[in-house]
Amino acid sequence: MSDLTSITAAVIGTGFIGGVHIGALRRLGLDVKGVLGSSAARGREGALAHGVAQSYDDLDALLSDDAVDVVHVTSPNYAHYDQVKAVLAAGKHVICEKPLAMTASQSAEMVALARASGLIAAVCYNIRFYPLNQHARGMVAEGAMGDLRFITGHYHQDWLAKPTDWNWRLEVESGGALRSVGDIGTHWVDLMTFVTGQRVTEVFADLTTFIPQRQKPVGPVETFGKGTSGATQTQQIQTDDAAMIMLRFDGGAKGVMTTSQINIGRKNSLQWEIAGSACSAAWDSETPDHLFIGHRDAPNQILQRDAAMMNATGAAAAAMPGGHVEGFADSFRAFFAQVYGDVSRGRRSADATWASFADGHHEMEFCDAVLASHASGGWVSLGGTS
């Protein structure tokens, strides 16, 4: 591995996911120079809470710090477009949380700017970096699954299941027109694109808002908090609590996915199953160290994550010995290790598996197509053709 200790990072955003980024960077021995909050006061509070020595008063102060090499953008979705453009213009590498932007037109511009800059520009689709997802990608690439036929699954959570649950993602102006699809659904689509090597070309979508009114607190709320307390105001909700989406892929596979942030008891369940002509495979993020491999004429298998038993693609992403569970935080560590290795080399390596801005743009095209399909009640191609 390249020596990463000379690379310095700064993190925009001091909430739950910003803290995850900081923790993963520290595990790699990387220096987190400072943080930027939604206000100077929130930045100072965040720096203190995460043990970071410095907070920046504004974005200009962060970007003028010549010691910062890489900027992590973990702010609300609406801020990504302007902040990422400013980071690239300042000549700094960038890792942006998903979704990349609010619309495909924004993300297309961001792709062009990233390519022109020559800088490392990654989107934080960390779920690619659970080792068994990398192993599954290797299975598909080597032909072990045969022709891919049917791809199904879901991403279900329950953290917004009550009318008193609140988060900035509920508001169109902060999170975008899509919520369950834009937030967790793009994770599922990106992961299936990554594992199968096939891109979604058409969608047929049905979106539902099961809780049309919620109680919005007067003050800020932490993501995955325990609901509101204190004074609230009733807020009409326009974003999707759940979605059902049929998919067509460019390699001939077809699929069905559902998203939900109101499935009580499901804390963070991303499930996928791929049916190939030779075998099938399935994975669940709540039991991430086990991969189901299904056979017609032989016993089914459960592959426990163990580098000694995995293909080269999967083994490269595994850090812990078999039986020592690698989970959510570990996926960020593995993701950042690969991205920062490319920062150190000054280019994307040939075997890199992190999501590029082009991948992030594909997910924004997917979101735009989902909205158009729901409005029209028919199939819509990515790119807007009905």
mmCIF file of N, CA and C in Angstrom, residues 204-271:
data_model
loop_
_atom_site.group_PDB
_atom_site.id
_atom_site.type_symbol
_atom_site.label_atom_id
_atom_site.label_comp_id
_atom_site.label_asym_id
_atom_site.label_seq_id
_atom_site.Cartn_x
_atom_site.Cartn_y
_atom_site.Cartn_z
ATOM 1 N N PHE A 204 -39.657 1.498 -14.328
ATOM 2 C CA PHE A 204 -41.097 1.665 -14.167
ATOM 3 C C PHE A 204 -41.320 1.801 -12.666
ATOM 4 N N ALA A 205 -41.725 2.983 -12.200
ATOM 5 C CA ALA A 205 -41.679 3.291 -10.775
ATOM 6 C C ALA A 205 -43.029 3.699 -10.212
ATOM 7 N N ASP A 206 -43.265 3.287 -8.968
ATOM 8 C CA ASP A 206 -44.424 3.723 -8.192
ATOM 9 C C ASP A 206 -43.910 4.206 -6.843
ATOM 10 N N LEU A 207 -44.164 5.479 -6.525
ATOM 11 C CA LEU A 207 -43.686 6.092 -5.287
ATOM 12 C C LEU A 207 -44.876 6.348 -4.356
ATOM 13 N N THR A 208 -44.639 6.217 -3.049
ATOM 14 C CA THR A 208 -45.708 6.429 -2.079
ATOM 15 C C THR A 208 -45.205 7.216 -0.882
ATOM 16 N N THR A 209 -46.016 8.158 -0.426
ATOM 17 C CA THR A 209 -45.778 8.863 0.834
ATOM 18 C C THR A 209 -46.855 8.398 1.810
ATOM 19 N N PHE A 210 -46.508 7.482 2.685
ATOM 20 C CA PHE A 210 -47.471 6.916 3.617
ATOM 21 C C PHE A 210 -47.767 7.853 4.794
ATOM 22 N N ILE A 211 -46.806 8.735 5.115
ATOM 23 C CA ILE A 211 -46.990 9.687 6.213
ATOM 24 C C ILE A 211 -46.983 11.086 5.610
ATOM 25 N N PRO A 212 -48.165 11.621 5.242
ATOM 26 C CA PRO A 212 -48.214 12.895 4.515
ATOM 27 C C PRO A 212 -47.945 14.115 5.373
ATOM 28 N N GLN A 213 -48.052 13.976 6.694
ATOM 29 C CA GLN A 213 -47.753 15.081 7.607
ATOM 30 C C GLN A 213 -46.819 14.587 8.707
ATOM 31 N N ARG A 214 -45.842 15.396 9.039
ATOM 32 C CA ARG A 214 -44.909 15.072 10.111
ATOM 33 C C ARG A 214 -44.728 16.272 11.024
ATOM 34 N N GLN A 215 -44.186 15.998 12.205
ATOM 35 C CA GLN A 215 -43.912 17.049 13.178
ATOM 36 C C GLN A 215 -42.444 17.452 13.089
ATOM 37 N N LYS A 216 -42.225 18.636 12.563
ATOM 38 C CA LYS A 216 -40.859 19.141 12.398
ATOM 39 C C LYS A 216 -40.444 19.914 13.646
ATOM 40 N N PRO A 217 -39.322 19.540 14.272
ATOM 41 C CA PRO A 217 -38.854 20.264 15.454
ATOM 42 C C PRO A 217 -38.323 21.640 15.086
ATOM 43 N N VAL A 218 -38.349 22.522 16.033
ATOM 44 C CA VAL A 218 -37.852 23.877 15.807
ATOM 45 C C VAL A 218 -36.340 23.868 15.638
ATOM 46 N N GLY A 219 -35.633 23.008 16.372
ATOM 47 C CA GLY A 219 -34.171 22.940 16.317
ATOM 48 C C GLY A 219 -33.688 21.824 15.417
ATOM 49 N N PRO A 220 -32.366 21.683 15.251
ATOM 50 C CA PRO A 220 -31.786 20.642 14.397
ATOM 51 C C PRO A 220 -31.947 19.260 15.004
ATOM 52 N N VAL A 221 -31.947 18.227 14.133
ATOM 53 C CA VAL A 221 -32.091 16.840 14.557
ATOM 54 C C VAL A 221 -30.970 16.023 13.944
ATOM 55 N N GLU A 222 -30.340 15.172 14.733
ATOM 56 C CA GLU A 222 -29.264 14.300 14.257
ATOM 57 C C GLU A 222 -29.858 13.166 13.435
ATOM 58 N N THR A 223 -29.210 12.804 12.320
ATOM 59 C CA THR A 223 -29.628 11.657 11.543
ATOM 60 C C THR A 223 -29.622 10.407 12.408
ATOM 61 N N PHE A 224 -30.665 9.588 12.282
ATOM 62 C CA PHE A 224 -30.877 8.390 13.086
ATOM 63 C C PHE A 224 -31.104 8.715 14.551
ATOM 64 N N GLY A 225 -31.595 9.934 14.830
ATOM 65 C CA GLY A 225 -31.944 10.305 16.198
ATOM 66 C C GLY A 225 -33.212 9.588 16.646
ATOM 67 N N LYS A 226 -33.633 9.832 17.866
ATOM 68 C CA LYS A 226 -34.757 9.107 18.458
ATOM 69 C C LYS A 226 -36.074 9.866 18.334
ATOM 70 N N GLY A 227 -36.209 10.713 17.337
ATOM 71 C CA GLY A 227 -37.457 11.429 17.140
ATOM 72 C C GLY A 227 -37.403 12.811 17.744
ATOM 73 N N THR A 228 -38.505 13.508 17.653
ATOM 74 C CA THR A 228 -38.551 14.888 18.080
ATOM 75 C C THR A 228 -38.839 15.014 19.568
ATOM 76 N N SER A 229 -38.405 16.108 20.129
ATOM 77 C CA SER A 229 -38.754 16.474 21.503
ATOM 78 C C SER A 229 -38.811 17.992 21.539
ATOM 79 N N GLY A 230 -39.680 18.519 22.379
ATOM 80 C CA GLY A 230 -39.825 19.959 22.426
ATOM 81 C C GLY A 230 -40.808 20.456 21.385
ATOM 82 N N ALA A 231 -40.694 21.741 21.066
ATOM 83 C CA ALA A 231 -41.650 22.390 20.177
ATOM 84 C C ALA A 231 -41.518 21.866 18.739
ATOM 85 N N THR A 232 -42.658 21.660 18.093
ATOM 86 C CA THR A 232 -42.682 21.204 16.702
ATOM 87 C C THR A 232 -43.724 21.987 15.918
ATOM 88 N N GLN A 233 -43.659 21.831 14.602
ATOM 89 C CA GLN A 233 -44.680 22.398 13.738
ATOM 90 C C GLN A 233 -45.047 21.357 12.686
ATOM 91 N N THR A 234 -46.308 21.315 12.293
ATOM 92 C CA THR A 234 -46.768 20.342 11.307
ATOM 93 C C THR A 234 -46.239 20.697 9.923
ATOM 94 N N GLN A 235 -45.695 19.697 9.251
ATOM 95 C CA GLN A 235 -45.099 19.908 7.934
ATOM 96 C C GLN A 235 -45.681 18.912 6.941
ATOM 97 N N GLN A 236 -46.136 19.400 5.780
ATOM 98 C CA GLN A 236 -46.592 18.524 4.712
ATOM 99 C C GLN A 236 -45.379 17.865 4.051
ATOM 100 N N ILE A 237 -45.490 16.603 3.738
ATOM 101 C CA ILE A 237 -44.376 15.837 3.173
ATOM 102 C C ILE A 237 -44.661 15.517 1.713
ATOM 103 N N GLN A 238 -43.710 15.799 0.856
ATOM 104 C CA GLN A 238 -43.834 15.545 -0.577
ATOM 105 C C GLN A 238 -42.894 14.449 -1.070
ATOM 106 N N THR A 239 -41.943 14.053 -0.251
ATOM 107 C CA THR A 239 -40.958 13.057 -0.678
ATOM 108 C C THR A 239 -41.448 11.653 -0.369
ATOM 109 N N ASP A 240 -40.858 10.658 -1.031
ATOM 110 C CA ASP A 240 -41.310 9.273 -0.953
ATOM 111 C C ASP A 240 -40.847 8.571 0.324
ATOM 112 N N ASP A 241 -41.807 7.947 1.016
ATOM 113 C CA ASP A 241 -41.472 7.050 2.119
ATOM 114 C C ASP A 241 -41.009 5.698 1.595
ATOM 115 N N ALA A 242 -41.541 5.295 0.445
ATOM 116 C CA ALA A 242 -41.257 3.969 -0.100
ATOM 117 C C ALA A 242 -41.464 3.984 -1.611
ATOM 118 N N ALA A 243 -40.873 2.988 -2.266
ATOM 119 C CA ALA A 243 -40.978 2.908 -3.726
ATOM 120 C C ALA A 243 -40.902 1.467 -4.196
ATOM 121 N N MET A 244 -41.596 1.186 -5.296
ATOM 122 C CA MET A 244 -41.482 -0.087 -6.014
ATOM 123 C C MET A 244 -41.022 0.255 -7.433
ATOM 124 N N ILE A 245 -39.945 -0.398 -7.873
ATOM 125 C CA ILE A 245 -39.364 -0.033 -9.166
ATOM 126 C C ILE A 245 -38.979 -1.294 -9.940
ATOM 127 N N MET A 246 -39.470 -1.407 -11.174
ATOM 128 C CA MET A 246 -39.011 -2.452 -12.082
ATOM 129 C C MET A 246 -37.871 -1.880 -12.937
ATOM 130 N N LEU A 247 -36.939 -2.762 -13.306
ATOM 131 C CA LEU A 247 -35.706 -2.331 -13.953
ATOM 132 C C LEU A 247 -35.396 -3.183 -15.186
ATOM 133 N N ARG A 248 -34.823 -2.535 -16.189
ATOM 134 C CA ARG A 248 -34.220 -3.240 -17.323
ATOM 135 C C ARG A 248 -32.757 -2.833 -17.404
ATOM 136 N N PHE A 249 -31.879 -3.807 -17.625
ATOM 137 C CA PHE A 249 -30.437 -3.577 -17.659
ATOM 138 C C PHE A 249 -29.901 -3.739 -19.074
ATOM 139 N N ASP A 250 -28.773 -3.088 -19.340
ATOM 140 C CA ASP A 250 -28.248 -3.080 -20.709
ATOM 141 C C ASP A 250 -27.644 -4.412 -21.128
ATOM 142 N N GLY A 251 -27.412 -5.332 -20.184
ATOM 143 C CA GLY A 251 -26.888 -6.646 -20.540
ATOM 144 C C GLY A 251 -27.966 -7.699 -20.715
ATOM 145 N N GLY A 252 -29.228 -7.271 -20.639
ATOM 146 C CA GLY A 252 -30.328 -8.203 -20.841
ATOM 147 C C GLY A 252 -31.032 -8.644 -19.573
ATOM 148 N N ALA A 253 -30.437 -8.391 -18.414
ATOM 149 C CA ALA A 253 -31.077 -8.767 -17.149
ATOM 150 C C ALA A 253 -32.268 -7.849 -16.869
ATOM 151 N N LYS A 254 -33.205 -8.374 -16.081
ATOM 152 C CA LYS A 254 -34.330 -7.577 -15.614
ATOM 153 C C LYS A 254 -34.395 -7.677 -14.096
ATOM 154 N N GLY A 255 -35.066 -6.697 -13.469
ATOM 155 C CA GLY A 255 -35.059 -6.703 -12.023
ATOM 156 C C GLY A 255 -36.208 -5.955 -11.400
ATOM 157 N N VAL A 256 -36.317 -6.125 -10.079
ATOM 158 C CA VAL A 256 -37.309 -5.438 -9.263
ATOM 159 C C VAL A 256 -36.644 -5.044 -7.956
ATOM 160 N N MET A 257 -36.850 -3.807 -7.539
ATOM 161 C CA MET A 257 -36.310 -3.345 -6.267
ATOM 162 C C MET A 257 -37.373 -2.571 -5.513
ATOM 163 N N THR A 258 -37.269 -2.570 -4.182
ATOM 164 C CA THR A 258 -38.118 -1.702 -3.365
ATOM 165 C C THR A 258 -37.237 -0.945 -2.388
ATOM 166 N N THR A 259 -37.673 0.255 -2.057
ATOM 167 C CA THR A 259 -37.012 1.043 -1.031
ATOM 168 C C THR A 259 -38.046 1.456 0.010
ATOM 169 N N SER A 260 -37.622 1.592 1.248
ATOM 170 C CA SER A 260 -38.525 2.042 2.301
ATOM 171 C C SER A 260 -37.724 2.565 3.478
ATOM 172 N N GLN A 261 -38.213 3.648 4.060
ATOM 173 C CA GLN A 261 -37.650 4.151 5.314
ATOM 174 C C GLN A 261 -38.682 4.064 6.441
ATOM 175 N N ILE A 262 -39.711 3.206 6.217
ATOM 176 C CA ILE A 262 -40.777 3.062 7.213
ATOM 177 C C ILE A 262 -41.041 1.596 7.569
ATOM 178 N N ASN A 263 -40.151 0.663 7.192
ATOM 179 C CA ASN A 263 -40.348 -0.755 7.494
ATOM 180 C C ASN A 263 -39.849 -1.051 8.904
ATOM 181 N N ILE A 264 -40.770 -1.060 9.842
ATOM 182 C CA ILE A 264 -40.412 -1.177 11.256
ATOM 183 C C ILE A 264 -39.657 -2.480 11.516
ATOM 184 N N GLY A 265 -38.546 -2.345 12.202
ATOM 185 C CA GLY A 265 -37.692 -3.476 12.524
ATOM 186 C C GLY A 265 -36.514 -3.646 11.590
ATOM 187 N N ARG A 266 -36.581 -3.037 10.418
ATOM 188 C CA ARG A 266 -35.458 -3.087 9.483
ATOM 189 C C ARG A 266 -34.596 -1.851 9.698
ATOM 190 N N LYS A 267 -33.454 -2.044 10.303
ATOM 191 C CA LYS A 267 -32.604 -0.909 10.664
ATOM 192 C C LYS A 267 -31.768 -0.422 9.478
ATOM 193 N N ASN A 268 -31.175 -1.382 8.772
ATOM 194 C CA ASN A 268 -30.351 -0.994 7.622
ATOM 195 C C ASN A 268 -30.179 -2.214 6.730
ATOM 196 N N SER A 269 -31.272 -2.665 6.132
ATOM 197 C CA SER A 269 -31.274 -3.922 5.395
ATOM 198 C C SER A 269 -31.249 -3.685 3.894
ATOM 199 N N LEU A 270 -30.068 -3.825 3.322
ATOM 200 C CA LEU A 270 -29.930 -3.867 1.871
ATOM 201 C C LEU A 270 -29.786 -5.330 1.487
ATOM 202 N N GLN A 271 -30.733 -5.834 0.726
ATOM 203 C CA GLN A 271 -30.682 -7.212 0.251
ATOM 204 C C GLN A 271 -30.675 -7.231 -1.266
#
